[in-house]
């Protein structure tokens, strides 16, 4: 114990003799540095305490104006942080003990005060007060911490009775701490198995019995006091004393209803089209496979109808995507109305739909359904102020005649649909084995691609990436464009898959990266604002053994600062061969090259890679951004990605922003950056350079000052 000096001492004693005795004891101990102040009553003492700061108060319990515990309370009220030692007679020792309960640090019995022990007793009293204050601070800090965290915390004693609830636990159980303390844990925390509705084993008893941290079984619910059920997960740990014996347990549990809802939402999103709510390609394939099994068992047929709209692109381009999206939703509803409950209508993407007709008696039944669908689609669609007219072409394939599995049936129905288009709009066509239109078309694209590079038919356009807080252009995404000498512009969605399949994606990707870096350096040299240039990297490019060598070689040749280059990779590319992915990303990071996860949220990989891999940015896929306007009640993924990105200190970029409503939503949720037609279409280099000079108009971006 450190010898705490007593510089200012207040003695409150109405007996002059006792006061003089205390003074003499201090002098005998050589405490000349201690300034003693004597008060004969509590009123006088209170005045001194209001005017001076004392290190210690010695208080007689029998004062003229304050007797017993009343004196202690008044002294404590006047100076709550000053240590207090009480003086009492031999026959009032029980009163002195009560004074300790009221906040006194010690007591001295008149007639038994030793000169040598006086200072030691008083110093001990000061030390105890210091320890009490420190313990209070620690307790207060722990209390504030427990009440500030998002998880519920409950403590029990060894008998299983509640000793503590934090604020979250009070809210989740419906019981206040005062109501819960002393009651058995099972009464306050009623935890059931959601499936069996049976009470789960007492987690506190399990933790204490096994002397280790344990967890609740999966799928548990907490029944709140009012009967409302909350899905929870928890962990329970035993509390030990100094001897290592369990004295109780602490239970930490959390409400997982939001997480479960998000999991269900993401599971639904993985199998359903975000725009129409129809099954997507993955779910359709599964249902076609099931229908084939049933057809074999019942000696029936299965029909697959591949439907593509005629004239939809013109409507989408002229009236905008919001109108086009509503038209697709209208068509989806009509297709569902044309089928039976056992049939499946799915959207494959864009303006393509696939319909599964299960247990068909004969092919004519499928033809009847196809005609009914063509007629339903051709009826005017009332969208806003427009009456829109659109037709469709349908290709049909039949199990088992045209294929024995889902993939073959869908592919052949797709082939038949192209034949129906050639035959004229608003028609259907059954698949015939001689049809090879698509195969010929694909071969033609491949042959043309092989000559496209040497003929310089490729060009890069650049779409600005905009900071949503400042409105500044922070970079650009480089997008390849192909103008065929006879076909004219060919969509990347049409030729990139062919390039990947035949291996041409490597030289094409190398050209894109080199051209983008060269252009970015040229802009810097011309004095334009410096920003990042984002380039998409395919799985084949990323897995090429010369990938890193190629990237660093291009940066050296073009003289571009590596920090100005951002490579965009999809989740599926990152998660394949995670070990080599990690080493490649670390090599890029070491040189300053940035990495963004493209189309984030559309993959099925574990989110753990966000912590494991050195990643700089997340790009929210435009399909989720579109939900802001098409399905405002289903924006969970967008807000979750932004929140996740902020918590992981990753930059979040929204793709495909096309409306002011989408922009306002993203700004309100503090998304970092965005790109899309709302700001600018992808532009050729010269036009993009002009945009860099002028910038995006503030009136367009800064709608939330």
XYZ file of C-alpha atoms in Angstrom:
705
model
C 0.000 0.000 0.000
C 1.397 3.410 -0.902
C 1.631 5.837 2.027
C -0.921 8.395 0.934
C -0.111 11.710 2.659
C -2.868 13.547 4.523
C -2.496 17.260 3.908
C -5.993 18.464 4.827
C -7.884 16.765 7.662
C -11.304 17.790 8.979
C -12.154 16.681 12.521
C -15.851 17.018 13.394
C -16.029 16.576 17.180
C -18.098 18.508 19.744
C -15.910 17.365 22.659
C -12.876 19.707 22.874
C -10.892 17.139 24.832
C -11.311 14.422 22.219
C -10.425 16.907 19.482
C -7.299 18.013 21.361
C -6.286 14.376 21.885
C -6.410 13.724 18.149
C -4.286 16.809 17.464
C -1.659 15.651 19.954
C -1.565 12.174 18.406
C -0.801 13.715 15.015
C 1.983 15.809 16.535
C 3.490 12.760 18.235
C 3.655 11.006 14.848
C 5.470 13.982 13.363
C 2.666 14.811 10.931
C 3.596 18.488 10.762
C 2.527 18.696 7.098
C -1.060 17.869 7.961
C -3.361 20.866 8.363
C -6.083 20.008 10.887
C -9.408 21.818 10.802
C -11.785 21.376 13.747
C -15.583 21.726 13.519
C -17.807 21.333 16.603
C -21.041 20.643 14.736
C -22.248 19.351 11.369
C -23.341 22.787 10.146
C -19.852 24.122 10.662
C -18.372 21.045 9.001
C -20.623 21.506 5.952
C -19.415 25.096 5.611
C -15.760 23.983 5.695
C -16.455 21.259 3.129
C -18.054 23.747 0.787
C -15.051 26.082 0.987
C -12.091 23.661 1.044
C -10.980 20.301 -0.295
C -10.078 17.756 2.375
C -8.234 14.466 2.114
C -10.150 12.885 5.014
C -13.012 13.514 7.460
C -12.991 12.169 11.034
C -16.598 12.350 12.236
C -18.074 11.936 15.706
C -21.468 10.214 15.596
C -22.833 12.223 18.506
C -22.970 15.867 17.401
C -25.340 18.521 18.675
C -27.056 18.945 15.304
C -26.614 15.447 13.815
C -26.810 12.113 15.559
C -25.676 8.667 14.354
C -26.311 7.737 10.743
C -27.828 11.140 10.014
C -24.381 12.662 10.587
C -22.804 10.164 8.180
C -25.398 10.895 5.499
C -24.947 14.660 5.784
C -21.152 14.372 5.608
C -21.367 12.056 2.621
C -23.822 14.410 0.883
C -21.528 17.392 1.447
C -18.376 15.584 0.223
C -19.278 12.296 -1.495
C -15.735 11.590 -2.732
C -13.881 12.321 0.539
C -13.020 9.278 2.723
C -14.869 9.212 6.042
C -13.789 7.669 9.367
C -16.329 7.765 12.215
C -15.696 8.081 15.956
C -17.892 6.176 18.352
C -18.034 5.050 21.920
C -17.366 1.510 23.062
C -21.045 0.786 23.494
C -21.949 2.019 19.962
C -19.870 -0.391 17.887
C -23.007 -1.749 16.159
C -23.849 1.808 15.067
C -20.358 2.176 13.653
C -20.878 -0.988 11.580
C -24.059 0.545 10.151
C -22.073 3.655 9.289
C -19.824 1.512 7.120
C -22.919 0.413 5.193
C -23.738 4.087 4.646
C -20.370 4.756 2.999
C -17.849 5.277 5.814
C -14.455 3.685 5.183
C -13.618 2.799 8.809
C -14.449 3.566 12.465
C -12.416 4.319 15.572
C -13.575 3.600 19.128
C -12.873 6.359 21.601
C -10.560 5.227 24.343
C -9.040 2.536 22.134
C -7.286 4.768 19.595
C -3.563 4.028 19.600
C -1.225 6.869 18.739
C 0.971 4.748 16.489
C -1.965 3.140 14.681
C -3.948 6.319 14.082
C -2.199 7.462 10.906
C -2.110 3.940 9.575
C -5.890 3.581 10.055
C -6.558 6.902 8.393
C -4.273 6.095 5.458
C -5.980 2.741 5.041
C -9.305 4.559 4.938
C -8.047 6.790 2.120
C -6.711 3.788 0.198
C -10.039 1.971 0.583
C -11.857 5.029 -0.758
C -9.533 5.130 -3.757
C -10.173 1.438 -4.405
C -13.915 1.933 -4.050
C -13.829 4.761 -6.593
C -11.762 2.648 -9.005
C -14.127 -0.292 -8.593
C -17.081 1.996 -9.222
C -15.492 3.298 -12.424
C -14.791 -0.250 -13.629
C -18.291 -1.365 -12.731
C -19.794 1.659 -14.466
C -17.645 1.042 -17.550
C -18.721 -2.601 -17.640
C -22.357 -1.597 -17.158
C -22.237 0.965 -19.981
C -20.430 -1.509 -22.241
C -22.950 -4.266 -21.632
C -25.821 -1.867 -22.272
C -24.197 -0.519 -25.437
C -23.512 -3.755 -27.308
C -26.083 -5.112 -29.707
C -26.264 -8.565 -28.112
C -28.371 -9.516 -25.117
C -26.441 -10.535 -21.986
C -27.797 -12.403 -18.965
C -25.961 -13.774 -15.937
C -26.981 -16.455 -13.457
C -25.692 -17.747 -10.159
C -24.781 -21.394 -9.605
C -28.414 -22.166 -8.725
C -29.511 -20.965 -12.157
C -31.191 -17.791 -10.941
C -30.842 -14.564 -12.914
C -28.392 -12.037 -11.433
C -28.136 -9.574 -14.327
C -29.804 -8.524 -17.608
C -28.522 -5.812 -19.898
C -30.901 -3.469 -21.738
C -31.057 -5.641 -24.880
C -31.871 -8.702 -22.783
C -34.605 -6.756 -20.996
C -36.140 -5.806 -24.325
C -35.911 -9.288 -25.823
C -37.306 -11.104 -22.776
C -39.881 -8.475 -21.901
C -38.709 -8.484 -18.261
C -36.852 -5.691 -16.486
C -33.716 -6.490 -14.527
C -35.530 -5.832 -11.257
C -38.266 -8.293 -12.220
C -35.825 -10.945 -13.456
C -33.153 -10.951 -10.728
C -33.577 -13.932 -8.414
C -35.889 -15.851 -10.758
C -34.854 -19.121 -12.453
C -33.348 -18.620 -15.886
C -35.915 -20.947 -17.482
C -38.712 -18.602 -16.377
C -37.104 -15.465 -17.796
C -35.547 -17.027 -20.913
C -38.157 -19.423 -22.308
C -36.280 -21.071 -25.189
C -38.035 -23.556 -27.484
C -37.043 -25.688 -30.433
C -38.916 -24.001 -33.296
C -39.731 -27.303 -34.989
C -40.650 -29.595 -32.076
C -41.966 -26.776 -29.831
C -40.210 -28.476 -26.904
C -38.164 -26.601 -24.301
C -34.455 -26.905 -25.037
C -32.096 -28.195 -22.332
C -31.026 -25.476 -19.898
C -27.898 -24.003 -21.545
C -26.573 -22.707 -18.220
C -26.623 -26.204 -16.723
C -24.863 -27.558 -19.819
C -22.137 -24.907 -19.654
C -21.547 -25.435 -15.937
C -21.785 -29.221 -16.241
C -19.302 -29.419 -19.110
C -17.250 -26.505 -17.723
C -16.894 -24.934 -21.170
C -18.679 -22.645 -23.582
C -21.713 -24.251 -25.228
C -24.211 -23.151 -27.871
C -27.936 -23.532 -28.306
C -29.110 -26.015 -30.934
C -29.970 -24.533 -34.309
C -33.448 -23.166 -34.959
C -34.298 -22.002 -31.443
C -36.783 -19.295 -30.503
C -37.044 -17.121 -27.396
C -40.614 -16.676 -26.183
C -40.947 -13.110 -24.977
C -43.057 -12.294 -21.941
C -45.991 -11.267 -24.170
C -45.779 -14.518 -26.156
C -43.989 -13.068 -29.193
C -41.328 -15.433 -30.523
C -37.841 -14.317 -31.593
C -35.406 -16.625 -33.401
C -32.088 -16.525 -31.534
C -28.617 -17.975 -31.407
C -26.402 -17.872 -28.343
C -23.341 -19.015 -26.467
C -23.156 -19.768 -22.744
C -19.961 -19.760 -20.689
C -19.387 -20.689 -17.034
C -18.198 -18.013 -14.563
C -15.407 -19.155 -12.203
C -14.116 -17.992 -8.828
C -10.436 -17.768 -7.916
C -10.335 -21.461 -7.163
C -11.611 -22.269 -10.651
C -15.006 -23.401 -9.411
C -18.104 -22.499 -11.427
C -20.208 -19.889 -9.647
C -22.705 -19.211 -12.405
C -22.897 -18.562 -16.137
C -23.135 -15.739 -18.643
C -25.456 -16.128 -21.625
C -24.954 -13.982 -24.733
C -27.750 -14.240 -27.288
C -28.936 -12.276 -30.310
C -32.015 -11.834 -32.454
C -31.334 -13.538 -35.802
C -34.699 -12.794 -37.408
C -33.155 -10.229 -39.778
C -30.319 -12.591 -40.687
C -32.784 -15.421 -41.299
C -34.963 -13.160 -43.423
C -31.941 -12.111 -45.451
C -30.882 -15.740 -45.867
C -34.358 -16.614 -47.112
C -34.328 -13.568 -49.375
C -30.954 -14.508 -50.815
C -32.023 -18.147 -51.208
C -35.138 -16.959 -53.024
C -33.073 -14.548 -55.121
C -30.731 -17.377 -56.044
C -33.621 -19.289 -57.586
C -35.924 -16.537 -58.795
C -35.765 -13.636 -61.198
C -35.571 -10.361 -59.267
C -37.837 -8.452 -61.662
C -40.749 -10.827 -62.222
C -40.408 -13.164 -59.248
C -40.473 -16.117 -61.653
C -38.158 -19.116 -61.264
C -34.789 -18.491 -62.866
C -32.612 -20.764 -64.992
C -31.286 -22.782 -62.060
C -34.706 -23.556 -60.588
C -36.174 -24.270 -64.017
C -33.479 -26.852 -64.777
C -34.273 -28.598 -61.511
C -38.012 -28.648 -62.257
C -37.498 -29.923 -65.812
C -35.394 -32.765 -64.404
C -38.142 -33.608 -61.887
C -40.793 -33.455 -64.614
C -38.771 -35.918 -66.715
C -38.678 -38.397 -63.819
C -42.475 -38.139 -63.373
C -43.060 -38.413 -67.125
C -41.074 -41.643 -67.253
C -43.092 -43.049 -64.359
C -46.493 -42.079 -65.795
C -45.691 -42.639 -69.478
C -46.303 -38.985 -70.359
C -44.430 -36.307 -72.293
C -42.773 -33.064 -71.161
C -42.803 -29.906 -73.285
C -40.377 -26.976 -73.058
C -41.299 -23.661 -74.681
C -38.552 -21.090 -75.288
C -40.117 -17.658 -75.783
C -38.418 -14.478 -77.035
C -40.159 -11.120 -77.477
C -40.255 -9.323 -80.827
C -39.809 -5.553 -80.671
C -38.982 -5.355 -76.991
C -35.572 -3.743 -77.539
C -37.144 -0.823 -79.396
C -39.593 -0.202 -76.517
C -36.820 -0.488 -73.934
C -34.516 1.902 -75.788
C -37.144 4.482 -76.701
C -39.212 4.572 -73.486
C -36.521 3.574 -70.991
C -35.789 0.624 -68.744
C -38.458 1.371 -66.095
C -41.188 1.054 -68.756
C -39.477 -1.998 -70.226
C -39.313 -3.625 -66.803
C -43.031 -3.065 -66.190
C -43.773 -4.568 -69.602
C -41.777 -7.682 -68.708
C -43.739 -7.976 -65.454
C -47.018 -7.713 -67.372
C -45.915 -10.411 -69.830
C -44.792 -12.679 -66.981
C -48.243 -12.453 -65.358
C -50.016 -13.288 -68.610
C -47.770 -16.283 -69.234
C -48.505 -17.629 -65.753
C -52.248 -17.156 -66.340
C -52.010 -19.212 -69.559
C -50.564 -22.279 -67.821
C -51.662 -24.804 -65.233
C -50.584 -24.783 -61.593
C -48.292 -27.735 -62.349
C -46.470 -25.811 -65.108
C -43.481 -23.532 -64.580
C -42.934 -20.164 -66.226
C -39.371 -18.893 -65.849
C -37.426 -15.869 -67.001
C -34.002 -16.617 -68.389
C -32.888 -12.987 -68.573
C -33.563 -10.030 -70.839
C -36.749 -10.681 -72.816
C -36.438 -14.482 -72.848
C -38.834 -16.802 -71.010
C -38.915 -20.589 -70.784
C -42.106 -22.475 -69.955
C -42.201 -26.064 -68.693
C -45.382 -28.053 -69.388
C -45.294 -31.187 -67.250
C -47.141 -34.456 -68.007
C -48.319 -33.557 -71.512
C -50.468 -36.143 -73.285
C -49.431 -35.197 -76.824
C -47.511 -32.517 -78.711
C -50.699 -30.777 -79.867
C -51.412 -29.853 -76.234
C -48.137 -27.893 -76.161
C -49.040 -26.201 -79.441
C -52.390 -25.139 -77.990
C -50.642 -23.552 -75.004
C -48.133 -21.825 -77.307
C -50.941 -20.281 -79.385
C -52.734 -19.127 -76.242
C -49.520 -17.481 -74.969
C -48.833 -15.748 -78.286
C -52.342 -14.318 -78.278
C -52.125 -13.194 -74.629
C -48.818 -11.412 -75.191
C -50.094 -9.659 -78.339
C -52.949 -7.994 -76.421
C -52.118 -4.320 -75.572
C -50.211 -3.759 -72.322
C -51.322 -0.657 -70.439
C -48.115 0.714 -68.830
C -48.463 4.203 -67.377
C -49.685 6.465 -70.171
C -48.751 3.961 -72.878
C -50.605 1.121 -74.585
C -47.713 -1.070 -75.642
C -47.862 -3.728 -78.341
C -45.350 -6.558 -78.495
C -45.320 -10.032 -80.038
C -43.301 -13.164 -79.369
C -41.659 -16.121 -81.065
C -41.781 -19.550 -79.418
C -39.687 -22.657 -79.930
C -40.878 -26.014 -78.584
C -39.048 -29.221 -77.698
C -40.673 -32.427 -76.457
C -39.340 -35.112 -74.096
C -38.320 -37.779 -74.996
C -38.293 -37.029 -78.765
C -36.029 -33.939 -78.673
C -33.857 -34.607 -75.657
C -33.500 -36.708 -72.520
C -32.329 -34.023 -70.093
C -33.156 -30.434 -69.157
C -30.126 -28.873 -70.827
C -30.787 -30.531 -74.195
C -34.504 -29.757 -74.161
C -33.943 -26.070 -73.372
C -31.162 -25.779 -75.953
C -33.279 -27.357 -78.665
C -36.301 -25.209 -77.790
C -33.991 -22.186 -78.066
C -32.859 -23.344 -81.499
C -36.478 -23.827 -82.613
C -37.323 -20.311 -81.369
C -34.757 -18.783 -83.757
C -36.355 -20.712 -86.589
C -39.744 -19.327 -85.538
C -38.313 -15.787 -85.731
C -37.080 -16.428 -89.251
C -40.524 -17.739 -90.185
C -42.120 -14.466 -89.071
C -43.162 -12.761 -85.836
C -45.855 -14.129 -83.524
C -45.326 -17.749 -84.429
C -44.157 -20.986 -82.847
C -41.965 -23.771 -84.167
C -41.304 -27.315 -82.993
C -37.675 -28.402 -82.879
C -36.367 -30.477 -85.755
C -33.062 -32.276 -85.683
C -31.958 -30.538 -88.869
C -32.048 -27.145 -87.203
C -28.539 -25.815 -86.718
C -29.127 -22.104 -87.105
C -27.581 -21.262 -83.771
C -24.593 -23.526 -84.334
C -23.901 -21.897 -87.693
C -24.326 -18.450 -86.161
C -21.896 -19.241 -83.350
C -19.331 -20.603 -85.803
C -19.650 -17.445 -87.878
C -19.023 -15.235 -84.816
C -15.970 -17.279 -83.869
C -14.462 -16.981 -87.351
C -15.092 -13.229 -87.406
C -13.576 -12.799 -83.945
C -10.333 -14.410 -85.084
C -9.864 -11.614 -87.617
C -11.327 -8.762 -85.534
C -8.124 -7.880 -83.663
C -5.877 -7.705 -86.694
C -8.529 -5.694 -88.577
C -8.801 -3.270 -85.629
C -12.565 -3.759 -85.351
C -12.533 -3.389 -81.556
C -12.792 -0.114 -79.666
C -13.070 0.875 -76.009
C -15.763 3.112 -74.596
C -15.541 4.542 -71.091
C -18.317 4.961 -68.542
C -17.670 7.419 -65.697
C -17.672 6.328 -62.058
C -19.017 9.146 -59.881
C -18.417 9.971 -56.210
C -21.925 10.276 -54.709
C -20.820 12.719 -52.019
C -18.863 15.204 -54.142
C -20.227 14.554 -57.635
C -16.676 14.215 -58.971
C -15.706 11.656 -61.617
C -13.289 9.357 -59.767
C -12.615 6.938 -62.588
C -13.982 5.056 -65.555
C -14.837 1.507 -66.535
C -13.414 0.411 -69.873
C -16.011 -1.435 -71.996
C -15.202 -3.226 -75.239
C -17.218 -2.559 -78.401
C -17.074 -4.590 -81.646
C -18.210 -3.225 -84.983
C -18.390 -6.051 -87.527
C -17.781 -4.945 -91.158
C -21.091 -6.426 -92.337
C -23.125 -7.151 -89.203
C -22.458 -3.767 -87.658
C -22.305 -3.466 -83.836
C -22.207 -6.851 -82.075
C -23.256 -6.999 -78.409
C -20.539 -8.070 -75.923
C -23.116 -10.456 -74.463
C -23.102 -12.164 -77.849
C -19.394 -12.400 -78.604
C -17.676 -12.530 -75.174
C -19.025 -16.046 -74.335
C -17.849 -17.252 -77.753
C -14.434 -15.681 -77.163
C -14.179 -17.416 -73.782
C -15.168 -20.794 -75.202
C -12.666 -20.710 -78.067
C -9.754 -19.166 -76.127
C -9.748 -15.818 -77.941
C -10.543 -14.025 -74.703
C -6.816 -14.027 -73.804
C -5.562 -11.891 -76.730
C -8.742 -9.770 -76.644
C -8.434 -9.218 -72.887
C -4.745 -8.335 -73.262
C -5.641 -5.763 -75.909
C -8.375 -4.260 -73.699
C -6.038 -3.926 -70.697
C -3.216 -2.396 -72.745
C -5.541 0.009 -74.587
C -7.232 1.116 -71.338
C -3.913 1.725 -69.540
C -2.502 3.595 -72.552
C -5.600 5.806 -72.732
C -5.576 6.500 -68.978
C -1.915 7.571 -69.162
C -2.682 9.791 -72.169
C -5.421 11.581 -70.194
C -3.022 12.179 -67.299
C -0.327 13.504 -69.649
C -2.834 15.931 -71.182
C -3.530 17.422 -67.749
C -6.951 15.867 -67.164
C -7.955 14.856 -63.601
C -6.324 11.646 -62.437
C -8.679 8.751 -61.691
C -8.803 4.964 -61.735
C -9.387 2.935 -64.875
C -11.431 -0.222 -64.221
C -11.009 -3.262 -66.474
C -13.034 -6.481 -66.324
C -10.967 -9.655 -66.066
C -12.499 -12.997 -67.069
C -11.879 -16.280 -65.263
C -9.751 -17.573 -68.143
C -7.523 -14.487 -68.065
C -7.161 -14.595 -64.275
C -6.175 -18.266 -64.309
C -3.641 -17.868 -67.097
C -0.147 -18.591 -65.767
C 1.179 -15.393 -67.372
C -1.575 -13.150 -65.938
C 0.559 -11.219 -63.418
C 3.445 -10.967 -65.867
C 1.042 -9.541 -68.450
C -0.494 -6.963 -66.099
C 2.829 -5.682 -64.765
C 4.331 -5.672 -68.265
C 1.492 -3.507 -69.609
C 1.807 -1.094 -66.674
C 5.538 -0.763 -67.330
C 5.096 -0.306 -71.094
C 2.345 2.303 -70.773
C 3.865 4.114 -67.784
C 0.561 4.091 -65.907
C 0.747 4.381 -62.126
C -0.408 0.945 -60.837
C -2.570 2.748 -58.250
C -4.655 4.076 -61.150
C -5.607 0.568 -62.322
C -8.533 -1.383 -60.847
C -9.212 -4.951 -61.956
C -12.808 -6.176 -61.695
C -13.315 -9.856 -60.863
C -16.553 -11.724 -60.175
C -17.150 -13.713 -57.001
C -16.995 -17.018 -58.871
C -13.578 -16.122 -60.290
C -12.253 -15.219 -56.836
C -13.565 -18.321 -55.096
C -12.211 -20.834 -57.615
C -8.825 -22.017 -56.334
C -8.854 -19.732 -53.326
C -5.191 -20.375 -52.397
C -3.769 -19.219 -55.732
C -6.309 -16.370 -55.810
C -4.962 -15.062 -52.515
C -1.352 -15.079 -53.718
C -2.264 -13.327 -57.003
C -4.272 -10.627 -55.209
C -1.454 -10.039 -52.719
C 0.998 -9.629 -55.602
C -1.324 -7.064 -57.207
C -1.799 -5.235 -53.908
C 1.976 -5.120 -53.349
C 2.338 -3.178 -56.622
C -0.592 -0.872 -55.806
C -3.134 -2.366 -58.236
C -6.687 -2.230 -56.856
C -9.215 -5.078 -57.009
C -13.018 -4.790 -57.116
C -15.602 -7.574 -56.803
C -17.875 -7.205 -59.838
C -21.577 -8.153 -59.830
C -21.387 -8.593 -56.053
C -24.270 -10.572 -54.561
C -25.027 -12.654 -57.656
C -22.632 -15.479 -56.768
C -23.098 -18.321 -54.309
C -19.756 -18.161 -52.539
C -18.945 -17.666 -48.876
C -18.580 -14.058 -47.734
C -15.495 -15.030 -45.748
C -13.330 -14.161 -48.733
C -14.057 -10.471 -48.116
C -11.852 -10.634 -45.030
C -9.368 -13.134 -46.417
C -8.584 -11.510 -49.759
C -7.047 -8.022 -50.218
C -10.064 -6.367 -51.880
C -10.658 -2.642 -52.321
C -14.223 -2.313 -53.606
C -17.601 -4.045 -54.015
C -19.703 -3.373 -57.111
C -23.423 -3.896 -56.534
C -24.896 -5.677 -59.553
C -27.365 -3.576 -61.514
C -30.062 -6.231 -61.029
C -30.152 -5.308 -57.314
C -30.006 -1.580 -58.055
C -33.012 -2.000 -60.336
C -35.013 -3.329 -57.369
C -34.913 0.159 -55.842
C -37.493 1.297 -58.404
C -39.123 -1.965 -59.473
C -39.466 -3.589 -56.059
C -38.864 -0.950 -53.342
C -39.854 -3.418 -50.620
C -37.032 -5.746 -51.662
C -33.977 -3.535 -51.267
C -32.495 -5.578 -48.411
C -29.535 -6.792 -50.434
C -28.553 -3.291 -51.592
C -28.624 -1.855 -48.069
C -26.878 -4.952 -46.684
C -24.051 -4.731 -49.220
C -23.528 -1.007 -48.506
C -23.524 -1.638 -44.759
C -21.205 -4.615 -45.152
C -18.832 -2.610 -47.319
C -18.707 0.264 -44.810
C -18.069 -2.077 -41.879
C -15.232 -3.783 -43.792
C -13.880 -0.387 -44.975
C -14.449 -1.295 -48.623
C -15.535 1.177 -51.287
C -19.037 0.356 -52.582
C -19.930 1.136 -56.207
C -23.481 0.760 -57.566
C -23.754 -0.291 -61.213
C -26.512 0.477 -63.690
C -27.969 3.576 -62.002
C -30.607 4.887 -64.381
C -33.110 6.925 -62.372
C -33.032 9.778 -59.883
C -34.943 7.569 -57.441
C -32.134 5.005 -57.520
C -29.533 7.729 -57.030
C -31.420 9.266 -54.092
C -31.736 5.869 -52.401
C -28.015 5.144 -52.794
C -27.026 8.568 -51.478
C -29.392 8.250 -48.530
C -27.741 4.927 -47.625
C -24.229 6.406 -48.055
C -23.120 4.387 -51.059
C -19.671 5.660 -52.086
C -19.783 5.669 -55.887
C -22.046 4.809 -58.824
C -22.111 4.482 -62.587
C -24.890 4.130 -65.110
C -26.904 5.818 -67.840
C -28.238 8.368 -65.324
C -24.799 9.981 -65.389
C -23.579 9.018 -68.848
C -23.584 6.243 -71.418
C -20.187 4.678 -72.179
C -18.352 7.202 -74.368
C -15.531 7.049 -76.938
C -12.196 8.425 -75.637
C -12.538 11.961 -77.065
C -16.055 12.454 -75.710
C -15.031 11.028 -72.348
C -12.093 13.467 -72.222
C -14.558 16.331 -72.669
C -16.675 14.928 -69.853
C -13.585 14.810 -67.618
C -13.025 18.498 -68.312
C -16.604 19.597 -67.639
C -17.525 17.028 -64.982
C -21.003 15.752 -64.152
C -23.394 18.692 -63.545
C -23.985 19.218 -59.814
C -27.713 19.390 -60.426
C -27.587 15.780 -61.617
C -25.611 14.271 -58.754
C -25.901 16.344 -55.631
C -29.631 15.918 -55.073
C -28.944 15.525 -51.334
C -26.799 18.547 -50.380
